XYZ file of C-alpha atoms in Angstrom:
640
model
C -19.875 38.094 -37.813
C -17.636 35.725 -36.525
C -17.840 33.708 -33.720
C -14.734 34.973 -31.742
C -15.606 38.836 -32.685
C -18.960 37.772 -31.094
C -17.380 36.805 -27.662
C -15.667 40.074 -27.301
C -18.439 41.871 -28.501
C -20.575 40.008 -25.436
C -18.206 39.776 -23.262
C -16.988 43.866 -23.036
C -20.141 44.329 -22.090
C -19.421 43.493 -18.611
C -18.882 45.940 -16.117
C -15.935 45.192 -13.117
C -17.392 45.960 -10.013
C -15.005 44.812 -6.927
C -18.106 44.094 -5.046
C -20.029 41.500 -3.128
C -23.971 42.049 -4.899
C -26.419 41.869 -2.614
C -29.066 41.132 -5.116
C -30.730 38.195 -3.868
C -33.997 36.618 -5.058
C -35.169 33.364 -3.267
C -38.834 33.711 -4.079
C -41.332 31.021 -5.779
C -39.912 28.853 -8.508
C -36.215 30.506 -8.408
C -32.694 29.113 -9.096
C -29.771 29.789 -8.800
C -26.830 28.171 -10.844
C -23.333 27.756 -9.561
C -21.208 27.434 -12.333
C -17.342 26.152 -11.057
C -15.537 27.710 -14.414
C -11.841 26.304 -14.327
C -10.740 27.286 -17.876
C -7.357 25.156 -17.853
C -5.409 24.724 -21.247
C -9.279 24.699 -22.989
C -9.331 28.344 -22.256
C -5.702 29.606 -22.879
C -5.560 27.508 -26.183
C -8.862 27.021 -27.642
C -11.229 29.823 -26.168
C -13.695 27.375 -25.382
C -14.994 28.801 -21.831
C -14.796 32.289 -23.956
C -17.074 30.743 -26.173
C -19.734 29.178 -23.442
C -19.577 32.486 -21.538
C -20.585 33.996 -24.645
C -23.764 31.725 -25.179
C -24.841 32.596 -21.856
C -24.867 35.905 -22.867
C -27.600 35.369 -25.332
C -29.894 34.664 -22.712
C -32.677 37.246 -21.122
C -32.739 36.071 -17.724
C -35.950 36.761 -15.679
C -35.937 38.042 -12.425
C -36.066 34.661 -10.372
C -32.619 32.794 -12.413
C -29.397 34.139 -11.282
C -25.825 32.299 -12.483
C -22.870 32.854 -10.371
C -19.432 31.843 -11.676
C -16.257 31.031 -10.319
C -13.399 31.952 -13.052
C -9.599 30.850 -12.356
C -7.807 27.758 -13.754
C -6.433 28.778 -17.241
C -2.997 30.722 -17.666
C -4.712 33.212 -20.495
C -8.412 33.964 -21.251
C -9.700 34.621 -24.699
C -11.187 37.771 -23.723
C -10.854 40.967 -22.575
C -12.760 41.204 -19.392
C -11.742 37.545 -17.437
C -8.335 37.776 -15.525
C -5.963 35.182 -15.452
C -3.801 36.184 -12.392
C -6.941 36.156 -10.376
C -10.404 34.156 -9.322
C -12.826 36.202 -10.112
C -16.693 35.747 -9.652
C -19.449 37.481 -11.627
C -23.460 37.372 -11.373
C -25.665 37.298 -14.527
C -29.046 38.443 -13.662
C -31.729 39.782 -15.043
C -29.876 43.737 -14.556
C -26.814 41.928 -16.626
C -23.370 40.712 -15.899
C -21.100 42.014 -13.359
C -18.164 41.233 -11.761
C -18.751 41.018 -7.895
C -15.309 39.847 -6.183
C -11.690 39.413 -7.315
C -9.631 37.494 -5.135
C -5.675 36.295 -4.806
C -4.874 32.996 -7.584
C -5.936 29.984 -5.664
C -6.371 25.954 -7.048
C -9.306 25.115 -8.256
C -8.140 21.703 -7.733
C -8.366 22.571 -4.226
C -11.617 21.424 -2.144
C -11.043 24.911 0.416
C -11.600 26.965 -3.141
C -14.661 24.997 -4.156
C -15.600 25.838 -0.156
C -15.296 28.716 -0.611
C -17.122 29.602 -3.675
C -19.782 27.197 -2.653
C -19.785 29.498 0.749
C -20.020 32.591 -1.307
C -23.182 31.428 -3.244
C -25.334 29.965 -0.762
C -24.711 32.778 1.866
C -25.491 35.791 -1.115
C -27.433 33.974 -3.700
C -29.778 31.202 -2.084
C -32.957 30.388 -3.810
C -35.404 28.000 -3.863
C -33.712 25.407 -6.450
C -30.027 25.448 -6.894
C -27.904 23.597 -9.536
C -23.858 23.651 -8.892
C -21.979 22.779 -12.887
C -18.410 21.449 -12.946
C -16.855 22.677 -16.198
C -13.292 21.490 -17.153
C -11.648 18.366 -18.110
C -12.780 15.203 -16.172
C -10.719 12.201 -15.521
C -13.256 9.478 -14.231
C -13.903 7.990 -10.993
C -10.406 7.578 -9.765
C -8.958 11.692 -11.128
C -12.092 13.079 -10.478
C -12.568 16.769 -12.130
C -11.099 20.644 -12.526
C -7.905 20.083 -13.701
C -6.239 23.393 -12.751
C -3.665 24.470 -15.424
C -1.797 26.941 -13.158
C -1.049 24.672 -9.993
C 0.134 21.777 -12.395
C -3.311 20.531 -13.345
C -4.198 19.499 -9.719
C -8.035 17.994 -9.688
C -10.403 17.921 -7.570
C -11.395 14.418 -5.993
C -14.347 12.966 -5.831
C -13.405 12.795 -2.247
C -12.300 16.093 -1.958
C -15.461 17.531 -3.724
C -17.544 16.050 -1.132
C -16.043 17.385 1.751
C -16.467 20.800 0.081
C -20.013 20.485 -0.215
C -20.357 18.885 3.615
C -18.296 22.128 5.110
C -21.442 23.988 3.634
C -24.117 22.430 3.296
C -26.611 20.148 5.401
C -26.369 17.147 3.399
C -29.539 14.855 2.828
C -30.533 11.866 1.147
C -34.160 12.739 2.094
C -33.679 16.376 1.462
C -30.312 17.000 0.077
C -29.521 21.101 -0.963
C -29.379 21.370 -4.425
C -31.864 20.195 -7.269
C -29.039 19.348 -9.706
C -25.022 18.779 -9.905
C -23.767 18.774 -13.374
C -20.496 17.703 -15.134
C -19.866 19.898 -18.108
C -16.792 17.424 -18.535
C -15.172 13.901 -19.466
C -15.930 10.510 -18.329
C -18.029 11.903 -14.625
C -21.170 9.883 -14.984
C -19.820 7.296 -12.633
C -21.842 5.059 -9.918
C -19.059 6.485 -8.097
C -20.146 10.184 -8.697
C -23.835 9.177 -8.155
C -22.886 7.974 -4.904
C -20.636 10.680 -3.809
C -24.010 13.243 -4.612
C -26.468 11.061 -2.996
C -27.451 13.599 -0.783
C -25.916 16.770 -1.979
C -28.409 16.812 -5.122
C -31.888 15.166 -6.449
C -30.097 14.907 -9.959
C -27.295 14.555 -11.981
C -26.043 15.499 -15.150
C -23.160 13.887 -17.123
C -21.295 11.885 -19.590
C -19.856 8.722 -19.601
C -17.864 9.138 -22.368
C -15.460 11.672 -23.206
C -17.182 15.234 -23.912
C -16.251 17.195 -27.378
C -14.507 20.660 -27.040
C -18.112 22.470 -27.818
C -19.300 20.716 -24.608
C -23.360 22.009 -23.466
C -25.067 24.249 -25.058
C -25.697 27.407 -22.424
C -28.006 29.299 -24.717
C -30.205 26.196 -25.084
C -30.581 25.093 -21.659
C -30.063 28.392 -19.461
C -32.441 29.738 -22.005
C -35.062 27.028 -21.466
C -34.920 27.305 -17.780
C -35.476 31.439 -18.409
C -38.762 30.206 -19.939
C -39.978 27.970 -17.169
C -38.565 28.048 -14.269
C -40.996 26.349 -12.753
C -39.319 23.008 -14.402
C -37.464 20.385 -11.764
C -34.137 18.850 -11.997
C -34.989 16.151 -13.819
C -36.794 18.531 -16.615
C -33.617 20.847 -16.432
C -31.519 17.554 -16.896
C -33.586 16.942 -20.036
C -33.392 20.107 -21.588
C -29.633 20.273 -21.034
C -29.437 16.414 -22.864
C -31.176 17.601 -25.660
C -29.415 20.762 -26.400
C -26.559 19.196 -26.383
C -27.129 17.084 -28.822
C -28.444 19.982 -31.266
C -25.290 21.430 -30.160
C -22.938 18.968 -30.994
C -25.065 18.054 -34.084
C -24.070 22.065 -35.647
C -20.531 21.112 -34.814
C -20.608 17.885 -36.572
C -19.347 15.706 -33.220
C -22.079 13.820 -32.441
C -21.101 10.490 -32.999
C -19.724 9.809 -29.790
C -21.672 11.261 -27.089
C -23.233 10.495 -23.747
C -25.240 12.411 -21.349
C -27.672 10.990 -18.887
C -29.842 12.083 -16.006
C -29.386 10.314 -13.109
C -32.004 10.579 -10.315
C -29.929 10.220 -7.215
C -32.757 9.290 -4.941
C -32.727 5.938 -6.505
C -28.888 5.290 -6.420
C -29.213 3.593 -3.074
C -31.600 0.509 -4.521
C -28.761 0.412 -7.717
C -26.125 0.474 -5.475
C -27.249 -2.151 -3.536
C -28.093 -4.260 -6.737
C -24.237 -3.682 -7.648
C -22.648 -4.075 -4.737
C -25.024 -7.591 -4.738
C -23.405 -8.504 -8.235
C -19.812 -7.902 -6.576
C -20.483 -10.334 -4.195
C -21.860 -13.421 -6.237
C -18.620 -12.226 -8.595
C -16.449 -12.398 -5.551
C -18.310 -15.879 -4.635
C -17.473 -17.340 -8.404
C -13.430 -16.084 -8.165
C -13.964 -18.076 -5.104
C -14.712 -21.271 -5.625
C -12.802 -21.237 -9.115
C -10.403 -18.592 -10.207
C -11.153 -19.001 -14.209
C -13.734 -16.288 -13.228
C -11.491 -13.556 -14.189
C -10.962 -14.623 -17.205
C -14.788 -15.207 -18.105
C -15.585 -11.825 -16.335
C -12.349 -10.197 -18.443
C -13.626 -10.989 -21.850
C -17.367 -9.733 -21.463
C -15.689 -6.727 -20.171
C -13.253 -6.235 -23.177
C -16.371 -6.746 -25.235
C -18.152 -4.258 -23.194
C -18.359 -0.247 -24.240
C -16.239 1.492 -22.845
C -14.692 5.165 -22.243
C -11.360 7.331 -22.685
C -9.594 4.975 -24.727
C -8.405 2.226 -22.877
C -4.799 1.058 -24.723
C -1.506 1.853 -24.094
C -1.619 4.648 -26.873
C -4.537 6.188 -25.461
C -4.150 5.130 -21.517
C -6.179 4.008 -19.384
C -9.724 5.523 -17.726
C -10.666 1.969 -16.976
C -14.420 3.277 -16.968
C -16.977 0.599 -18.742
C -20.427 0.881 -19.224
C -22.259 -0.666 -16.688
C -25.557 -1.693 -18.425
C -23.459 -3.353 -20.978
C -21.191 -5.056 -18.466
C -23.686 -6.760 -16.744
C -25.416 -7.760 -20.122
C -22.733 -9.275 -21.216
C -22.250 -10.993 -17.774
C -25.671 -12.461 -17.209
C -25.290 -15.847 -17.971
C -22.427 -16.283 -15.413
C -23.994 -13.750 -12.602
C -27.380 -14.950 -13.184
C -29.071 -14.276 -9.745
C -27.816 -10.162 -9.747
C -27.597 -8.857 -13.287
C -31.595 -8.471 -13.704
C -31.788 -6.620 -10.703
C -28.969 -4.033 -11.496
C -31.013 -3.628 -15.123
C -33.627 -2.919 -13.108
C -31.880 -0.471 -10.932
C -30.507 1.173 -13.267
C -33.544 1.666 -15.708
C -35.037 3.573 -12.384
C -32.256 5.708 -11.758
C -31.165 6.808 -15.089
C -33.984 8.947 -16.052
C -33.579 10.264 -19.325
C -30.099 10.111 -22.040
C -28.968 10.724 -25.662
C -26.431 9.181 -27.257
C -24.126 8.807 -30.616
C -24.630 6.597 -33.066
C -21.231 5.448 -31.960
C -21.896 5.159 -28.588
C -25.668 2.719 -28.827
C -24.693 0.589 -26.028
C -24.166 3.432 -23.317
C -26.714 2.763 -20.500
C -26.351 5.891 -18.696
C -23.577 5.454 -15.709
C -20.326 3.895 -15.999
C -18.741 1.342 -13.517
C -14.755 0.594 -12.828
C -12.905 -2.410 -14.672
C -9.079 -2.799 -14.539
C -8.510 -2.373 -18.153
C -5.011 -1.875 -17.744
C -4.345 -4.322 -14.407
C -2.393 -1.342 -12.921
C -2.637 -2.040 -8.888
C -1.267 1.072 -8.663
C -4.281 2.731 -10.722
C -6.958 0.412 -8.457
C -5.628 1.159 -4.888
C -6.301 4.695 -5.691
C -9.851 3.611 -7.181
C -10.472 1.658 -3.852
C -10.603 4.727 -2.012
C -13.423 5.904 -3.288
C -14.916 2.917 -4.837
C -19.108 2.928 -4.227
C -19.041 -1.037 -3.972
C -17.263 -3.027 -1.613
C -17.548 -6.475 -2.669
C -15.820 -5.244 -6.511
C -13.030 -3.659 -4.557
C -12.026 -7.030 -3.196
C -12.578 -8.892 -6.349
C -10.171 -6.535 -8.307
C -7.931 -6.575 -4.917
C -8.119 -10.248 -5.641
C -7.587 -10.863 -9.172
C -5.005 -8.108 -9.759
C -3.002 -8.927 -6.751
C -4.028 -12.543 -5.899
C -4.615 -11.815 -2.495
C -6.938 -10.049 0.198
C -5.862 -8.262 2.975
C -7.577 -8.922 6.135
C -10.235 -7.108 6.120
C -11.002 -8.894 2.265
C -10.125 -12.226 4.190
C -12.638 -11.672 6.742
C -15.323 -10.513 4.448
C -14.953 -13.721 2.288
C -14.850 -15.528 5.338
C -18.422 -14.205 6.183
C -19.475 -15.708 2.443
C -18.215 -19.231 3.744
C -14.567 -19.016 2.132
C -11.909 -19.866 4.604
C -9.735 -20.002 1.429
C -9.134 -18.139 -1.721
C -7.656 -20.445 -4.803
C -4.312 -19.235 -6.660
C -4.752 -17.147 -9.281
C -2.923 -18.452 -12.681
C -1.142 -15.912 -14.680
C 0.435 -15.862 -18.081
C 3.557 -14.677 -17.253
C 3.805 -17.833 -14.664
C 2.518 -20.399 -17.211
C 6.000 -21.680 -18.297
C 5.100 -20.818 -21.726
C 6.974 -19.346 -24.479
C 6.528 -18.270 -28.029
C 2.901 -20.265 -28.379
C 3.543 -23.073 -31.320
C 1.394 -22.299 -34.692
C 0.679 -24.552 -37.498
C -0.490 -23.584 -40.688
C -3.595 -25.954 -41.725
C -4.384 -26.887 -45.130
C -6.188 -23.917 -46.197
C -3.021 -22.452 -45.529
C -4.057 -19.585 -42.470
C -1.825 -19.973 -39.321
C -3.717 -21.864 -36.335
C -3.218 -21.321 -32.729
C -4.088 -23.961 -30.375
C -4.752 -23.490 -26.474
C -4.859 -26.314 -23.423
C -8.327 -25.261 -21.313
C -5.424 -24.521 -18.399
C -4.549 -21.398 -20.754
C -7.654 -20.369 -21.565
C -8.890 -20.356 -18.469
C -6.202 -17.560 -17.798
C -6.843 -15.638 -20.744
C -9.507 -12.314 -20.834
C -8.184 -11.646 -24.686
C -6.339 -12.613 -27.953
C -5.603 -10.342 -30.236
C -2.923 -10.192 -33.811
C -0.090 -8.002 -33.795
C 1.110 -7.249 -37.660
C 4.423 -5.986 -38.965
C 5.952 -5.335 -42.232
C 9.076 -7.493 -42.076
C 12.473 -7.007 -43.935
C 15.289 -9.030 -43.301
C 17.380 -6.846 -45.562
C 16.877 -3.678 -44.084
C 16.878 -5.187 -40.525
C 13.261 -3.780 -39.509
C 10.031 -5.006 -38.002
C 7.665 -2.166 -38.650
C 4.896 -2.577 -36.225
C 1.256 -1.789 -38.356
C -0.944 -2.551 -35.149
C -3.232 -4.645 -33.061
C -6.744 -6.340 -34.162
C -8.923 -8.820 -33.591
C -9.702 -9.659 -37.037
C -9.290 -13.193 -36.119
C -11.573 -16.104 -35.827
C -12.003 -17.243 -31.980
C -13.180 -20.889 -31.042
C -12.811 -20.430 -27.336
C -14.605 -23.377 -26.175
C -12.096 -25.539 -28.499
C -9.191 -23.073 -27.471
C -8.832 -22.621 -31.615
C -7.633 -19.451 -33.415
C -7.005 -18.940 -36.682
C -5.900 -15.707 -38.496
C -7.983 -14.103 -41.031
C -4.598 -12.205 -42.947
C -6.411 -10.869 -46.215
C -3.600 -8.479 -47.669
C -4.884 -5.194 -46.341
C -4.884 -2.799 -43.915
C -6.187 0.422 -42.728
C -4.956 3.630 -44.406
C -5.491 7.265 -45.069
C -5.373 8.651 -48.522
C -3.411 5.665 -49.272
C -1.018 5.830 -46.488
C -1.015 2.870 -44.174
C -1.235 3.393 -40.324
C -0.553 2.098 -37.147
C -3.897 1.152 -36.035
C -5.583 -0.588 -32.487
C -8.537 -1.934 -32.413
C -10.689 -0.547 -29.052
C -14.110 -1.394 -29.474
C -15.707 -4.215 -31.445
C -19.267 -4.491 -31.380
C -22.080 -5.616 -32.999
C -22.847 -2.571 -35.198
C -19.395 -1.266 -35.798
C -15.783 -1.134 -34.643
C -14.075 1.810 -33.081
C -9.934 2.249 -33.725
C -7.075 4.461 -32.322
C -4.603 5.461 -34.812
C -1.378 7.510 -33.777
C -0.489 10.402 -35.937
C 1.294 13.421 -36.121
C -1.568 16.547 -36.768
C 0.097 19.717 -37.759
C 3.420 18.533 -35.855
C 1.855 17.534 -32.660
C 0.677 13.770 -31.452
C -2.990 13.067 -31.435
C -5.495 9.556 -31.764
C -6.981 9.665 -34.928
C -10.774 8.031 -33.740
C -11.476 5.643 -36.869
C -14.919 4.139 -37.130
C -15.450 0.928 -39.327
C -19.452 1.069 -39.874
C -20.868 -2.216 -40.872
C -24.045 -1.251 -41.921
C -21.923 0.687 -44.191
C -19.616 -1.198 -45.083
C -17.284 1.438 -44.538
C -14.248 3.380 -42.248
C -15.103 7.141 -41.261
C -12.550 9.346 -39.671
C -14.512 11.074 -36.026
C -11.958 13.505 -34.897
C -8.439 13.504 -33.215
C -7.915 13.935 -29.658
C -4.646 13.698 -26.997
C -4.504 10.894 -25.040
C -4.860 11.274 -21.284
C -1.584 12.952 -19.391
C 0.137 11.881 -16.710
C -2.185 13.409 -14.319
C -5.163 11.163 -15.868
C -6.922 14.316 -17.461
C -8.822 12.946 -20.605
C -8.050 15.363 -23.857
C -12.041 17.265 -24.472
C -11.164 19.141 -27.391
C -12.457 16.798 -30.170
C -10.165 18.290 -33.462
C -12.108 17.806 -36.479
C -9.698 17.541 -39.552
C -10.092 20.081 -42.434
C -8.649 20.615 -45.781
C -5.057 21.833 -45.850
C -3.613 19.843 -42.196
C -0.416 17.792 -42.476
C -0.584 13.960 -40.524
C 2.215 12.595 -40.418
C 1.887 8.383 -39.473
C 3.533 6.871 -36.321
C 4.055 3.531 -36.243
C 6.524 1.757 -34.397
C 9.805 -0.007 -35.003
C 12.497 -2.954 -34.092
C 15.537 -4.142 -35.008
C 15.604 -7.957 -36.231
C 19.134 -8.081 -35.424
C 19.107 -6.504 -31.711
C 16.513 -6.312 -28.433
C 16.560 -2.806 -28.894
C 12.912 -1.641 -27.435
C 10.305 -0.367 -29.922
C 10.768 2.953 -31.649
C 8.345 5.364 -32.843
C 9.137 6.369 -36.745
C 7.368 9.080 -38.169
C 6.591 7.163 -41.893
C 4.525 8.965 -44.392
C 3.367 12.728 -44.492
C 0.681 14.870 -46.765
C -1.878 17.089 -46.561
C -5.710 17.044 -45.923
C -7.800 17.654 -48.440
C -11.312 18.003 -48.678
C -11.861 13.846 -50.018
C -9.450 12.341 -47.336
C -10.515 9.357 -46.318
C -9.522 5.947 -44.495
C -10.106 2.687 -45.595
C -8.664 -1.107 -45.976
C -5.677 -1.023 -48.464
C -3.710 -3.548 -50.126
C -0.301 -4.320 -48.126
C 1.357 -5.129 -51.614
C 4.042 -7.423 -52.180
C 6.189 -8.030 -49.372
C 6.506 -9.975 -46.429
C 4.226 -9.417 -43.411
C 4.910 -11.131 -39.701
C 1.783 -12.225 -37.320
C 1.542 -12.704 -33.989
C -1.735 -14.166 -31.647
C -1.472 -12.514 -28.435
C -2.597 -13.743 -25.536
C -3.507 -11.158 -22.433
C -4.636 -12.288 -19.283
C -6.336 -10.577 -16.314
C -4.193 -8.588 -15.348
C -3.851 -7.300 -18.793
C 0.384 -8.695 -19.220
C 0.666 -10.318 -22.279
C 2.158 -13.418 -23.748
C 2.856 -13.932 -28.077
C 2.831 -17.045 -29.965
C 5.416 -17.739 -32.593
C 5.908 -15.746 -35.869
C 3.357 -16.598 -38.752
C 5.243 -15.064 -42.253
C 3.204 -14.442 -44.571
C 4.459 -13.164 -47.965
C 2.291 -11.453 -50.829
C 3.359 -11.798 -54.637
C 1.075 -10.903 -57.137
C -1.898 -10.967 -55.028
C -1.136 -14.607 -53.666
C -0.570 -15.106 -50.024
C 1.964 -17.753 -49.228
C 2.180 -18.314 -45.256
C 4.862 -20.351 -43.278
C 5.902 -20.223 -39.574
């Protein structure tokens, strides 16, 4: 039987009852799960809250477990019992699944409809543990979670889900309500989301890294907690980890994930030990701006989440254990005791073999240097002393409340920031040495501005007036004490079934590389997620997602690519001749098959331009001037 027949099957089992229950069990060892169901466009186009509504129907639920679910969000559901045009709310107990209230369409992006809900449940269905589930597209720290597709995929704050929680609730540190908060979503296990639950729940469930389109896996988990209800949040947490990694494992998309379990009754002592590493980071920008640009590089060598390129956007989420790894030999008095921290709080995780690095809770960087982006960060932001370092570098000022607070460290003064735009500097000279690769080389006063350097490469015809763009890499070799880079052009580049791509490097790491490549997929734009392993020696195709929207909703539905899809390459475009801006040209077009595959492929005779470019802080970029290289016969000739 097929999946989908299987979900109506379950699902017209329900009866509509317009109804408040008044079944309520809040004996020994019960629960009660809260589940906030806003379907958005991965209901109405890929039946995926169909689908989990459906595993929960597999479960026989004793007595003491009770789920109660919110529905709304999506503008069609892929079933015959949920209503769009309404929010509806339905109890699945051990007498079955009902619906118990229908109400008018409200925003589930709202915090007065989470209220409400939240209302709802604790007045009729209190018991003695209680878990509350977020399920929809997340967007990070800063665009928070429940992106509602009918009232134009308005979210729900981190700010505004706490003040839902505080119009109900008695909130604790010591005793907070509920024994678990969980993020079925994108990109929510945040030290900003710890904080904001500090003392709504013990425990906390969720991903750092984007979340494929199977998401958790309800009959595992629920089923588990039907067994032994007896088990705590952080067993619950565990379960809920490990089925989802079974889960993803039978879909074939677990490469890439992340889930942790965060015990919020130590996020205090991390938060501290954070906030503590802000402040000696604040004390370095201090007394010698070049911090930034130390700080910038660990961080662009750091794992991080959503992307983070202009093809992709921006989440500017980075994992936090491998942030302050990478930082330890400049913030040597505070990075131990945020390990340590952070070993305490996050109690249990899984993760891909893509994802190895992934400590368990993500932290804010500016990846994009958007001030824009970071002012609406700030607001919520659980660490003072980072909000006035990014205020500082992005900006290169403090306001007075920043000035006063570094004026309590002993700075009466904060030094000029140096950025590359300001530097004077155009088209960076290049030599060519005598083994013939193109050299860049850097004064210390540029380095010290830089966080990157990466090589731009384009196909280059003079006859047919055309620069086509073939992407960014940093395939290059990187003497930064010496301010010495030379390119490493070899003759190939990345392609599928032969055809090459547009490709950007956005993870490089120790193990293997991660790449974003732009492509058409059955006529609509998706981010091809390339893998070079190099314990394997070779390139693997993950999945193709969207990249965020405007709204900063990260794309969940992971699309696996089968036999018989058409890609169509993007790359982009400029006239020689004019300063027209870049163009996107669709290039080359086939069809999947079943032995598709990506790998390094000879650019063939022609002539190839190269750019170093150089990207400071606050991520605006600078290029150096044009290395040509032209391939005859195999044999690379270069000249600038």
């Amino acid at each position: 039987m097929g999946r989908k027949c299987k979900v109506i099957l379950l699902l017209v089992l329900v009866t509509l009852i317009p109804m408040i229950s008044t079944k309520v069990f809040a004996g020994e060892d019960s629960w009660s799960i809260y589940w906030y169901l806003c379907g958005s466009d991965l209901e109405s186009e890929y039946g995926s809250a169909t689908e989990d509504l459906a595993e929960l129907l597999e479960v026989d639920l004793p007595e003491n477990v009770t789920v109660v679910i919110e529905t709304g969000g999506a503008s069609a559901w892929q079933n015959d019992v949920v209503e769009a045009d309404y929010l509806e709310r339905y109890v699945y107990s051990s007498e079955g699944m009902e619906c118990v209230e229908q109400l008018p369409s409200a925003n589930m992006g709202e915090s007065s409809t989470l209220a409400d809900f939240l209302e709802f449940c604790n007045n009729n269905y209190p018991a003695e543990h209680t878990a509350v589930i977020f399920w929809n597209h997340g967007g990070g720290s800063s665009q928070g979670v429940a992106f509602d597709e009918l009232y134009g995929y308005d979210s729900l704050s981190l700010g505004e889900i706490y003040a839902a929680f505080a119009s109900v609730f008695e909130l604790s540190e010591e005793n907070p309500p509920l024994e678990l908060a969980g993020f079925d979503a994108c990109l929510m296990a945040t030290v900003d989301t710890a904080n904001t639950f500090s003392d709504i729940a013990r425990y906390m469930v969720a991903s750092e890294e984007t979340e494929p389109g199977n998401g958790w896996n309800y009959s595992g988990w629920v089923s588990a907690l039907a067994a032994n209800p007896q088990m705590d949040g952080a067993a619950l947490g565990t379960v809920i980890c490990d089925s989802y990694r079974e889960g993803c494992e039978m879909y074939g998309t677990e490469e890439e994930i992340t889930l942790s379990v965060v015990d919020l009754g130590k996020i205090g002592a991390l938060l501290t030990a954070y906030d503590n590493m802000g402040k000696e980071a604040l004390s370095c920008a201090c007394e010698n701006s070049s911090f930034f640009s130390w700080f910038g590089r660990n961080a662009e060598n750091a794992e991080n989440y959503g992307g983070n390129t202009k093809d992709t956007g921006y989440t500017n989420m980075v994992d936090l254990q491998d942030l302050v790894l990478n930082n330890s030999d400049i913030l040597s008095d505070t990075c131990g005791d945020v390990l340590a921290a952070l070993e305490e709080c996050v109690v249990y995780k899984v993760n891909g073999i893509y994802r190895q690095q992934a400590g368990g809770l993500s932290c804010y960087y500016s990846y994009d240097g958007s001030i824009d982006d970071f002012n609406t960060y700030s607001e919520i932001g659980a660490s003072e002393a980072f909000n006035y370092l990014y205020a500082f570098g992005l900006s290169g000022s403090l306001s007075e409340a920043g000035q006063e607070y570094v004026a309590e460290m002993g700075y009466e003064e904060i030094p000029q920031i140096d950025a590359i735009e300001s530097s004077g500097e155009e088209d960076y000279p290049v030599y060519i040495n005598d083994d013939g690769y193109g050299v860049m080389e850097l004064s210390q006063e540029i380095i010290n501005m830089l966080k990157g350097v990466y090589c731009q490469l384009a196909y280059f015809d003079e006859d047919e007036d055309i620069m086509l763009y073939l992407g960014r890499d940093n395939d290059i070799s990187m003497d930064w004490e010496n301010g010495i880079f030379t390119d490493n052009f070899r003759g190939v580049w990345g392609s599928i079934d032969g055809c090459l791509c547009y490709m950007e490097v956005i993870y490089e790491g120790e193990d293997y590389n991660l790449y974003s490549v732009p492509v058409l997929l059955n006529g609509e734009e998706y981010q091809l997620r390339v893998v070079y392993d190099y314990t394997t020696e070779e390139f693997e195709i993950l999945g193709a997602r969207k990249g965020l929207d405007d709204n900063g909703m990260s794309d969940r539905n992971l699309v696996k690519l089968k036999a018989g899809d058409e890609i169509t390459t993007l790359h982009y475009s400029a006239s020689l001749s004019d300063d027209d801006e870049l163009q996107i040209v669709e290039v080359d077009t086939f069809t999947v098959t079943e032995d598709t595959f990506f790998e390094e492929a000879e650019l063939g005779d022609g002539t190839f331009a190269m750019m170093f470019e150089l990207v400071d802080f606050r991520n605006d970029s600078a290029y150096s001037e044009v290395i040509l290289f032209t391939v005859e016969d195999g044999e690379i000739y270069a000249e600038v």
